[in-house]
Tab-separated table of C-alpha atoms in Angstrom:
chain	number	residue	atom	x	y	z
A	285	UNK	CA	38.082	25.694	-22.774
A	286	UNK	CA	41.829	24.913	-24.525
A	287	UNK	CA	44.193	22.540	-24.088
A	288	UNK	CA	46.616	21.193	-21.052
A	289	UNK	CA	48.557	18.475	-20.191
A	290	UNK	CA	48.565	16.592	-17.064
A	291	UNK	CA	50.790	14.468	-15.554
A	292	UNK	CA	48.542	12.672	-13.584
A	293	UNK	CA	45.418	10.423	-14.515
A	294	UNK	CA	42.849	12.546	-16.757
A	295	UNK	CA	39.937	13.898	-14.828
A	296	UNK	CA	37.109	13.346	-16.983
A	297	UNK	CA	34.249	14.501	-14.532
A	298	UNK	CA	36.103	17.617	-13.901
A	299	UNK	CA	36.888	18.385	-18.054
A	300	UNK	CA	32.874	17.197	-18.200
A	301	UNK	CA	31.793	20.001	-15.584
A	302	UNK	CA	33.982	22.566	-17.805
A	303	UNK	CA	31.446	22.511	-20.050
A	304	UNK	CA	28.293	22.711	-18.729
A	305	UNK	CA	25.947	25.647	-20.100
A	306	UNK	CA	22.314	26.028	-19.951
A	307	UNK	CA	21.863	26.685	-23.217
A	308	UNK	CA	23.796	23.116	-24.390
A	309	UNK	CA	21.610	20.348	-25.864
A	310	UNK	CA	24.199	17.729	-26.140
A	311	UNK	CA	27.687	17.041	-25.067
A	312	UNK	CA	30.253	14.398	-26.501
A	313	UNK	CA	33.632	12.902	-25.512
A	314	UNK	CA	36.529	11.109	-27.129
A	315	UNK	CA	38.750	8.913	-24.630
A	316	UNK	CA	41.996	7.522	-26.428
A	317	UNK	CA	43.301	4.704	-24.375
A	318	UNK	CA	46.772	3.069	-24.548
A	319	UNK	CA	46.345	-0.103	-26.329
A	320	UNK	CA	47.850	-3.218	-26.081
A	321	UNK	CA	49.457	-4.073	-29.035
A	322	UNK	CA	50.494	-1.879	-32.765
A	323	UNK	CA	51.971	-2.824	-36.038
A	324	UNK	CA	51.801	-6.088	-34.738
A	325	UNK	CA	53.845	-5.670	-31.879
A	326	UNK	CA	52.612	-6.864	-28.289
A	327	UNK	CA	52.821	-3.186	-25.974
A	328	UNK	CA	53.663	-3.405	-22.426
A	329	UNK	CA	53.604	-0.077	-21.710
A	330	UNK	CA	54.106	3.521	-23.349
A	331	UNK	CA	55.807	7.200	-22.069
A	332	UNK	CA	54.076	10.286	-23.846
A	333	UNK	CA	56.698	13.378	-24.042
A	334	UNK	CA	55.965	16.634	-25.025
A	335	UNK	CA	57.572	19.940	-26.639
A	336	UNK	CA	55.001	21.676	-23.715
A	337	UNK	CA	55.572	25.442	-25.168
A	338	UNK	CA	54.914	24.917	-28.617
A	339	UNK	CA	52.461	21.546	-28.100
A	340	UNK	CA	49.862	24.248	-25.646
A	341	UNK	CA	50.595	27.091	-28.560
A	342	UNK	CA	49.540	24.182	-31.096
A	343	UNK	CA	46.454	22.466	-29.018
A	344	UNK	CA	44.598	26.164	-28.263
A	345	UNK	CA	45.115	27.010	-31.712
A	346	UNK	CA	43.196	23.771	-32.809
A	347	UNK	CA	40.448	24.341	-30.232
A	348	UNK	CA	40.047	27.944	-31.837
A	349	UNK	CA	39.795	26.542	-34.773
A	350	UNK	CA	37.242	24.700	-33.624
A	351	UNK	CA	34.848	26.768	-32.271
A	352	UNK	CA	35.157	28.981	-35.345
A	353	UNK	CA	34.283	26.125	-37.458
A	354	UNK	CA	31.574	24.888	-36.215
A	355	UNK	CA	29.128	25.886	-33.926
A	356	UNK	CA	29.627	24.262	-30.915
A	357	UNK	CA	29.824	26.197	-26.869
A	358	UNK	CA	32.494	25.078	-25.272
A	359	UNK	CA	35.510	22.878	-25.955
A	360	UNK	CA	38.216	21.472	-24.200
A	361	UNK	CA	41.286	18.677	-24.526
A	362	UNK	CA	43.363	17.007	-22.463
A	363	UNK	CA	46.183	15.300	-22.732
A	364	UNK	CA	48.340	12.694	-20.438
A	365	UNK	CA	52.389	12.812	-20.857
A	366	UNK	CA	54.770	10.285	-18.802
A	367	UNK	CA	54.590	6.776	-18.355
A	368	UNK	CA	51.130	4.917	-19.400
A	369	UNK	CA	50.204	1.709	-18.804
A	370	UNK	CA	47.965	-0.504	-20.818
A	371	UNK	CA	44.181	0.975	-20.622
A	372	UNK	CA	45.100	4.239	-19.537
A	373	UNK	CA	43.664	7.117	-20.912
A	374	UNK	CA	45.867	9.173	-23.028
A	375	UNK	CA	43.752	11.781	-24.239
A	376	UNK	CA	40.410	13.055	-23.608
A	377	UNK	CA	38.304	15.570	-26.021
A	378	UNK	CA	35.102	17.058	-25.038
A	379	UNK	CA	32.704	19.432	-27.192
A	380	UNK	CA	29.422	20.917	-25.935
A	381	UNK	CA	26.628	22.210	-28.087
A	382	UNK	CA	23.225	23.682	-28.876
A	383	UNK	CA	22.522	19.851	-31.099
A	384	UNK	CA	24.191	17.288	-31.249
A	385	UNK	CA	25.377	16.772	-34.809
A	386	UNK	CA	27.889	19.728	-34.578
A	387	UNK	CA	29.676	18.328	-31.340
A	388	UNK	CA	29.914	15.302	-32.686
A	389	UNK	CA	31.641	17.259	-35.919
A	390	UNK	CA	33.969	19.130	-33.560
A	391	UNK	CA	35.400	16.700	-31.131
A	392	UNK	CA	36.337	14.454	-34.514
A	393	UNK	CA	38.028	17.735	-35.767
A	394	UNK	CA	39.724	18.492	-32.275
A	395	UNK	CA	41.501	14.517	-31.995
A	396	UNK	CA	42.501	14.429	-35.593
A	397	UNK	CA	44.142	17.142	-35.789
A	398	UNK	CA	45.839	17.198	-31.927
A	399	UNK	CA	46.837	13.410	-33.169
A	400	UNK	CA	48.522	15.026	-36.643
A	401	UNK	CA	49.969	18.962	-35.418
A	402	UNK	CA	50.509	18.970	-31.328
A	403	UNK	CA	54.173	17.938	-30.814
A	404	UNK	CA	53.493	15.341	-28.611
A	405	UNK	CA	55.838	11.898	-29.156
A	406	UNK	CA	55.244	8.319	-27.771
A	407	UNK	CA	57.517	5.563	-27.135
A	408	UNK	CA	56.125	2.563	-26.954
A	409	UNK	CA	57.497	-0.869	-24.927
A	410	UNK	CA	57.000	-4.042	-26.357
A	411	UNK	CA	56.531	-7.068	-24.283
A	412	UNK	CA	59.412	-8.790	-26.511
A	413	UNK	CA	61.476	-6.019	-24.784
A	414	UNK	CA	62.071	-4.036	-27.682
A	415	UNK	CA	60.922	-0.302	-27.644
A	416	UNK	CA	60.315	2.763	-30.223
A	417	UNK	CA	59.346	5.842	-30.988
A	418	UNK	CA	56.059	5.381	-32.844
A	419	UNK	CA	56.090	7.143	-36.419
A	420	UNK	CA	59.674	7.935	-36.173
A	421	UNK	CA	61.636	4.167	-36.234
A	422	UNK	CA	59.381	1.939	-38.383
A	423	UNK	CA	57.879	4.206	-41.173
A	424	UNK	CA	59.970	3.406	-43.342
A	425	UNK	CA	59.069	-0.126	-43.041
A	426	UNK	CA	57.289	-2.426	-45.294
A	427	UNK	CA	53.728	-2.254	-45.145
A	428	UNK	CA	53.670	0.998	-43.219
A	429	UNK	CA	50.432	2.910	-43.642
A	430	UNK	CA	49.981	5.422	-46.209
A	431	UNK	CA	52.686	8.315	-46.605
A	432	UNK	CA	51.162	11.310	-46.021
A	433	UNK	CA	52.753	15.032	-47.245
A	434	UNK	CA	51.160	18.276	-46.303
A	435	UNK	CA	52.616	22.128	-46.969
A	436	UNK	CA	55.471	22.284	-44.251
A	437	UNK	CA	57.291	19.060	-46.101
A	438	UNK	CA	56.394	17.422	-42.802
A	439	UNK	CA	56.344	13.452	-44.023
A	440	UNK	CA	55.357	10.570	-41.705
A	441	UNK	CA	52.801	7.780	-41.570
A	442	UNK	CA	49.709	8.176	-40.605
A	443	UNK	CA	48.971	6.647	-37.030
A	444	UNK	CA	46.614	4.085	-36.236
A	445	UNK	CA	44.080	3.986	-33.219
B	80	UNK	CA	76.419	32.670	-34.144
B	81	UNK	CA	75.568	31.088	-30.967
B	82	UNK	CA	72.225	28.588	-30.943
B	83	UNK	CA	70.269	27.726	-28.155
B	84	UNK	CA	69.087	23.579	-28.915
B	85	UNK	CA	66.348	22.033	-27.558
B	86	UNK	CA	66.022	18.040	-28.300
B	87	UNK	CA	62.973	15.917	-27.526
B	88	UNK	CA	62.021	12.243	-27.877
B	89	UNK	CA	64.269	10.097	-31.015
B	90	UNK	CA	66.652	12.972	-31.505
B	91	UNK	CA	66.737	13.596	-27.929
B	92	UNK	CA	68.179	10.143	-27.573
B	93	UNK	CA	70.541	10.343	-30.389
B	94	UNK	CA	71.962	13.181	-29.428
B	95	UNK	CA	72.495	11.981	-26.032
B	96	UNK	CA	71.397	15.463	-24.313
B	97	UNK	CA	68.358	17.205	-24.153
B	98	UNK	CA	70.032	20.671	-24.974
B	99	UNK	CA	72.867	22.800	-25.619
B	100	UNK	CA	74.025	25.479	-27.430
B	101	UNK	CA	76.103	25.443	-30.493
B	102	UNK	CA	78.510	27.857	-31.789
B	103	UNK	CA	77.682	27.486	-35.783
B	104	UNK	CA	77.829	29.004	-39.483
B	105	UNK	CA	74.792	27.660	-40.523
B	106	UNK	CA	72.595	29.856	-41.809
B	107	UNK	CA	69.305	28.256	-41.834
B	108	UNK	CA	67.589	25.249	-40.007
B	109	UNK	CA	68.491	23.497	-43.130
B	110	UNK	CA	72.074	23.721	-42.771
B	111	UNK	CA	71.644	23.153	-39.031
B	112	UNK	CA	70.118	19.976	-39.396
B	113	UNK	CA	72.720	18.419	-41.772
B	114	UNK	CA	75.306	20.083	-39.194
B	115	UNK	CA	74.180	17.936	-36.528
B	116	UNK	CA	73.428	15.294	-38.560
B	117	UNK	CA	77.417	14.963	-39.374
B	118	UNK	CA	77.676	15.130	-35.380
B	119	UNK	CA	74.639	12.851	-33.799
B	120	UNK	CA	73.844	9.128	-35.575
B	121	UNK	CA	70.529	10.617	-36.705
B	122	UNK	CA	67.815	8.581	-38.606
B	123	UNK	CA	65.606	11.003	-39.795
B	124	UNK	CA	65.576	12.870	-43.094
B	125	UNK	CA	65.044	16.321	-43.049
B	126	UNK	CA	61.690	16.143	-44.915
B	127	UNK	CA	60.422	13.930	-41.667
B	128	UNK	CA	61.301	16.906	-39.596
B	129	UNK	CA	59.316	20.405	-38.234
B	130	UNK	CA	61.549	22.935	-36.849
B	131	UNK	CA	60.451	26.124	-34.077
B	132	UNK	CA	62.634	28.800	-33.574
B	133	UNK	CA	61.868	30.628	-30.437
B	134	UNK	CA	58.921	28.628	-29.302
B	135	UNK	CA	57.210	28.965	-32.622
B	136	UNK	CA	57.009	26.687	-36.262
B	137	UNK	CA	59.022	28.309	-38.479
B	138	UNK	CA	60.802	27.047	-42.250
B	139	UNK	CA	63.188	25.047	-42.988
B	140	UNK	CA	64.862	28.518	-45.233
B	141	UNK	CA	64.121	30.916	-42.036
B	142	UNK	CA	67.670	33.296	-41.612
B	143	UNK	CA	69.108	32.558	-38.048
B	144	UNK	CA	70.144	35.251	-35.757
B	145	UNK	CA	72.465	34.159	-32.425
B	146	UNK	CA	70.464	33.663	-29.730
B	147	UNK	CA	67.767	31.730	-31.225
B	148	UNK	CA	66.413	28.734	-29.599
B	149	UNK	CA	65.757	25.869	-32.287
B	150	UNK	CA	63.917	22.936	-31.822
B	151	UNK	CA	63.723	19.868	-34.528
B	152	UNK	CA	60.334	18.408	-34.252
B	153	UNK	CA	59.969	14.409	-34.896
B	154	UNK	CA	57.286	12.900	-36.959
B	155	UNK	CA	54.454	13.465	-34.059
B	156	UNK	CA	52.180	10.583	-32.395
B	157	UNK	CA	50.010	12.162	-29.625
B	158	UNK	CA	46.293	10.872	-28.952
């Protein structure tokens, strides 16, 4: 159970075996893989950074939150930082429970909110040879998704995948 | 007061350094952040920013003490 980063490729069988329990019905996953292209830009290849203290701090907290909202076994996330290349796997979420509906519930809770709170930050290379940091150099620009305020005045577009 | 700064990803860049500690008046993050922001070619408004102070979030109106380690936090884009 929690949260970790990795620099390396994600092990999905081992996160899988992490939560195994007898008394589990149903498990689900959530794989989010480095695409090739966003806001109409072709992407080479990307390079995931992370504020590690506070993004750990950030992910556990959102796994807690988790398992106290719904009513799920075990839980776990895992996340890739350094250089990605197109069809990598960037971050895996797995939930375990007694049925499957609340799993399902979970790992949606687990990536949306790792995607919006975990300091993580990706720069992205474009095959035109460009590059940028994604949220932070084109928000501003026309036809940007929808601008999105919550309580800490944090302000930023809401990312696509 | 003497801050510890910590800079990651677009600010990181900006800044040209990934730390370094800053002799300062400013009282708050606020005034931090438009301190540096006279300093460093930043982009982003303050509104677009999270701030930590000594590895946790904290506000933008938090009191400083010397010693503290600050850390501006980018719009985010993990996943």
């Amino acid at each position: 159970m929690g949260f970790r980063f990795t620099m390396t490729p994600i092990d999905t069988t081992a996160g899988r075996a992490a939560l195994l329990d007898g008394s589990a019905g149903g498990y689900v996953s959530f794989e989010g893989w480095v695409r090739d292209h966003n806001e109409g830009l072709a992407v080479k290849r990307l390079k995931y950074e992370a504020f590690d203290a506070l993004a750990v701090k950030e992910g556990e907290r959102i796994i807690v939150e988790a398992l106290a909202r719904f009513p799920v076994k075990h839980a776990l996330c895992l996340h890739r930082v350094g250089e990605l290349g197109i069809g990598e796997m960037a971050v895996w979420v797995g939930v375990s429970s007694t049925h499957r509906a609340e799993s399902f519930e979970a790992c949606r809770y687990i990536i949306d909110a790792v995607k919006h709170r975990v300091p993580i930050w990706k720069k992205e290379h474009y095959v035109n040879g460009d590059s940028g940091w994604v949220n932070c150099e084109r928000c501003a620009a026309p036809g940007a998704d929808t601008v999105h305020h919550d309580k800490a005045g944090h302000r930023h577009t809401l990312a696509r995948s | 007061m003497l801050i510890n700064l910590q800079y990651f990803a677009i600010l990181r860049e900006q800044a040209g350094r990934p730390n370094e500690s800053l002799e300062t008046r400013a009282a708050t993050p606020a005034a931090l952040y438009a301190e540096l922001a006279k300093r460093y070619p930043f982009t982003l408004a303050p509104e677009q920013l999270k701030v930590a102070i000594n590895g946790e979030f904290a506000d933008f109106a938090h009191s400083l003490r010397t010693g503290d380690a600050v850390v501006f936090i980018p719009p985010v884009a993990g996943g």
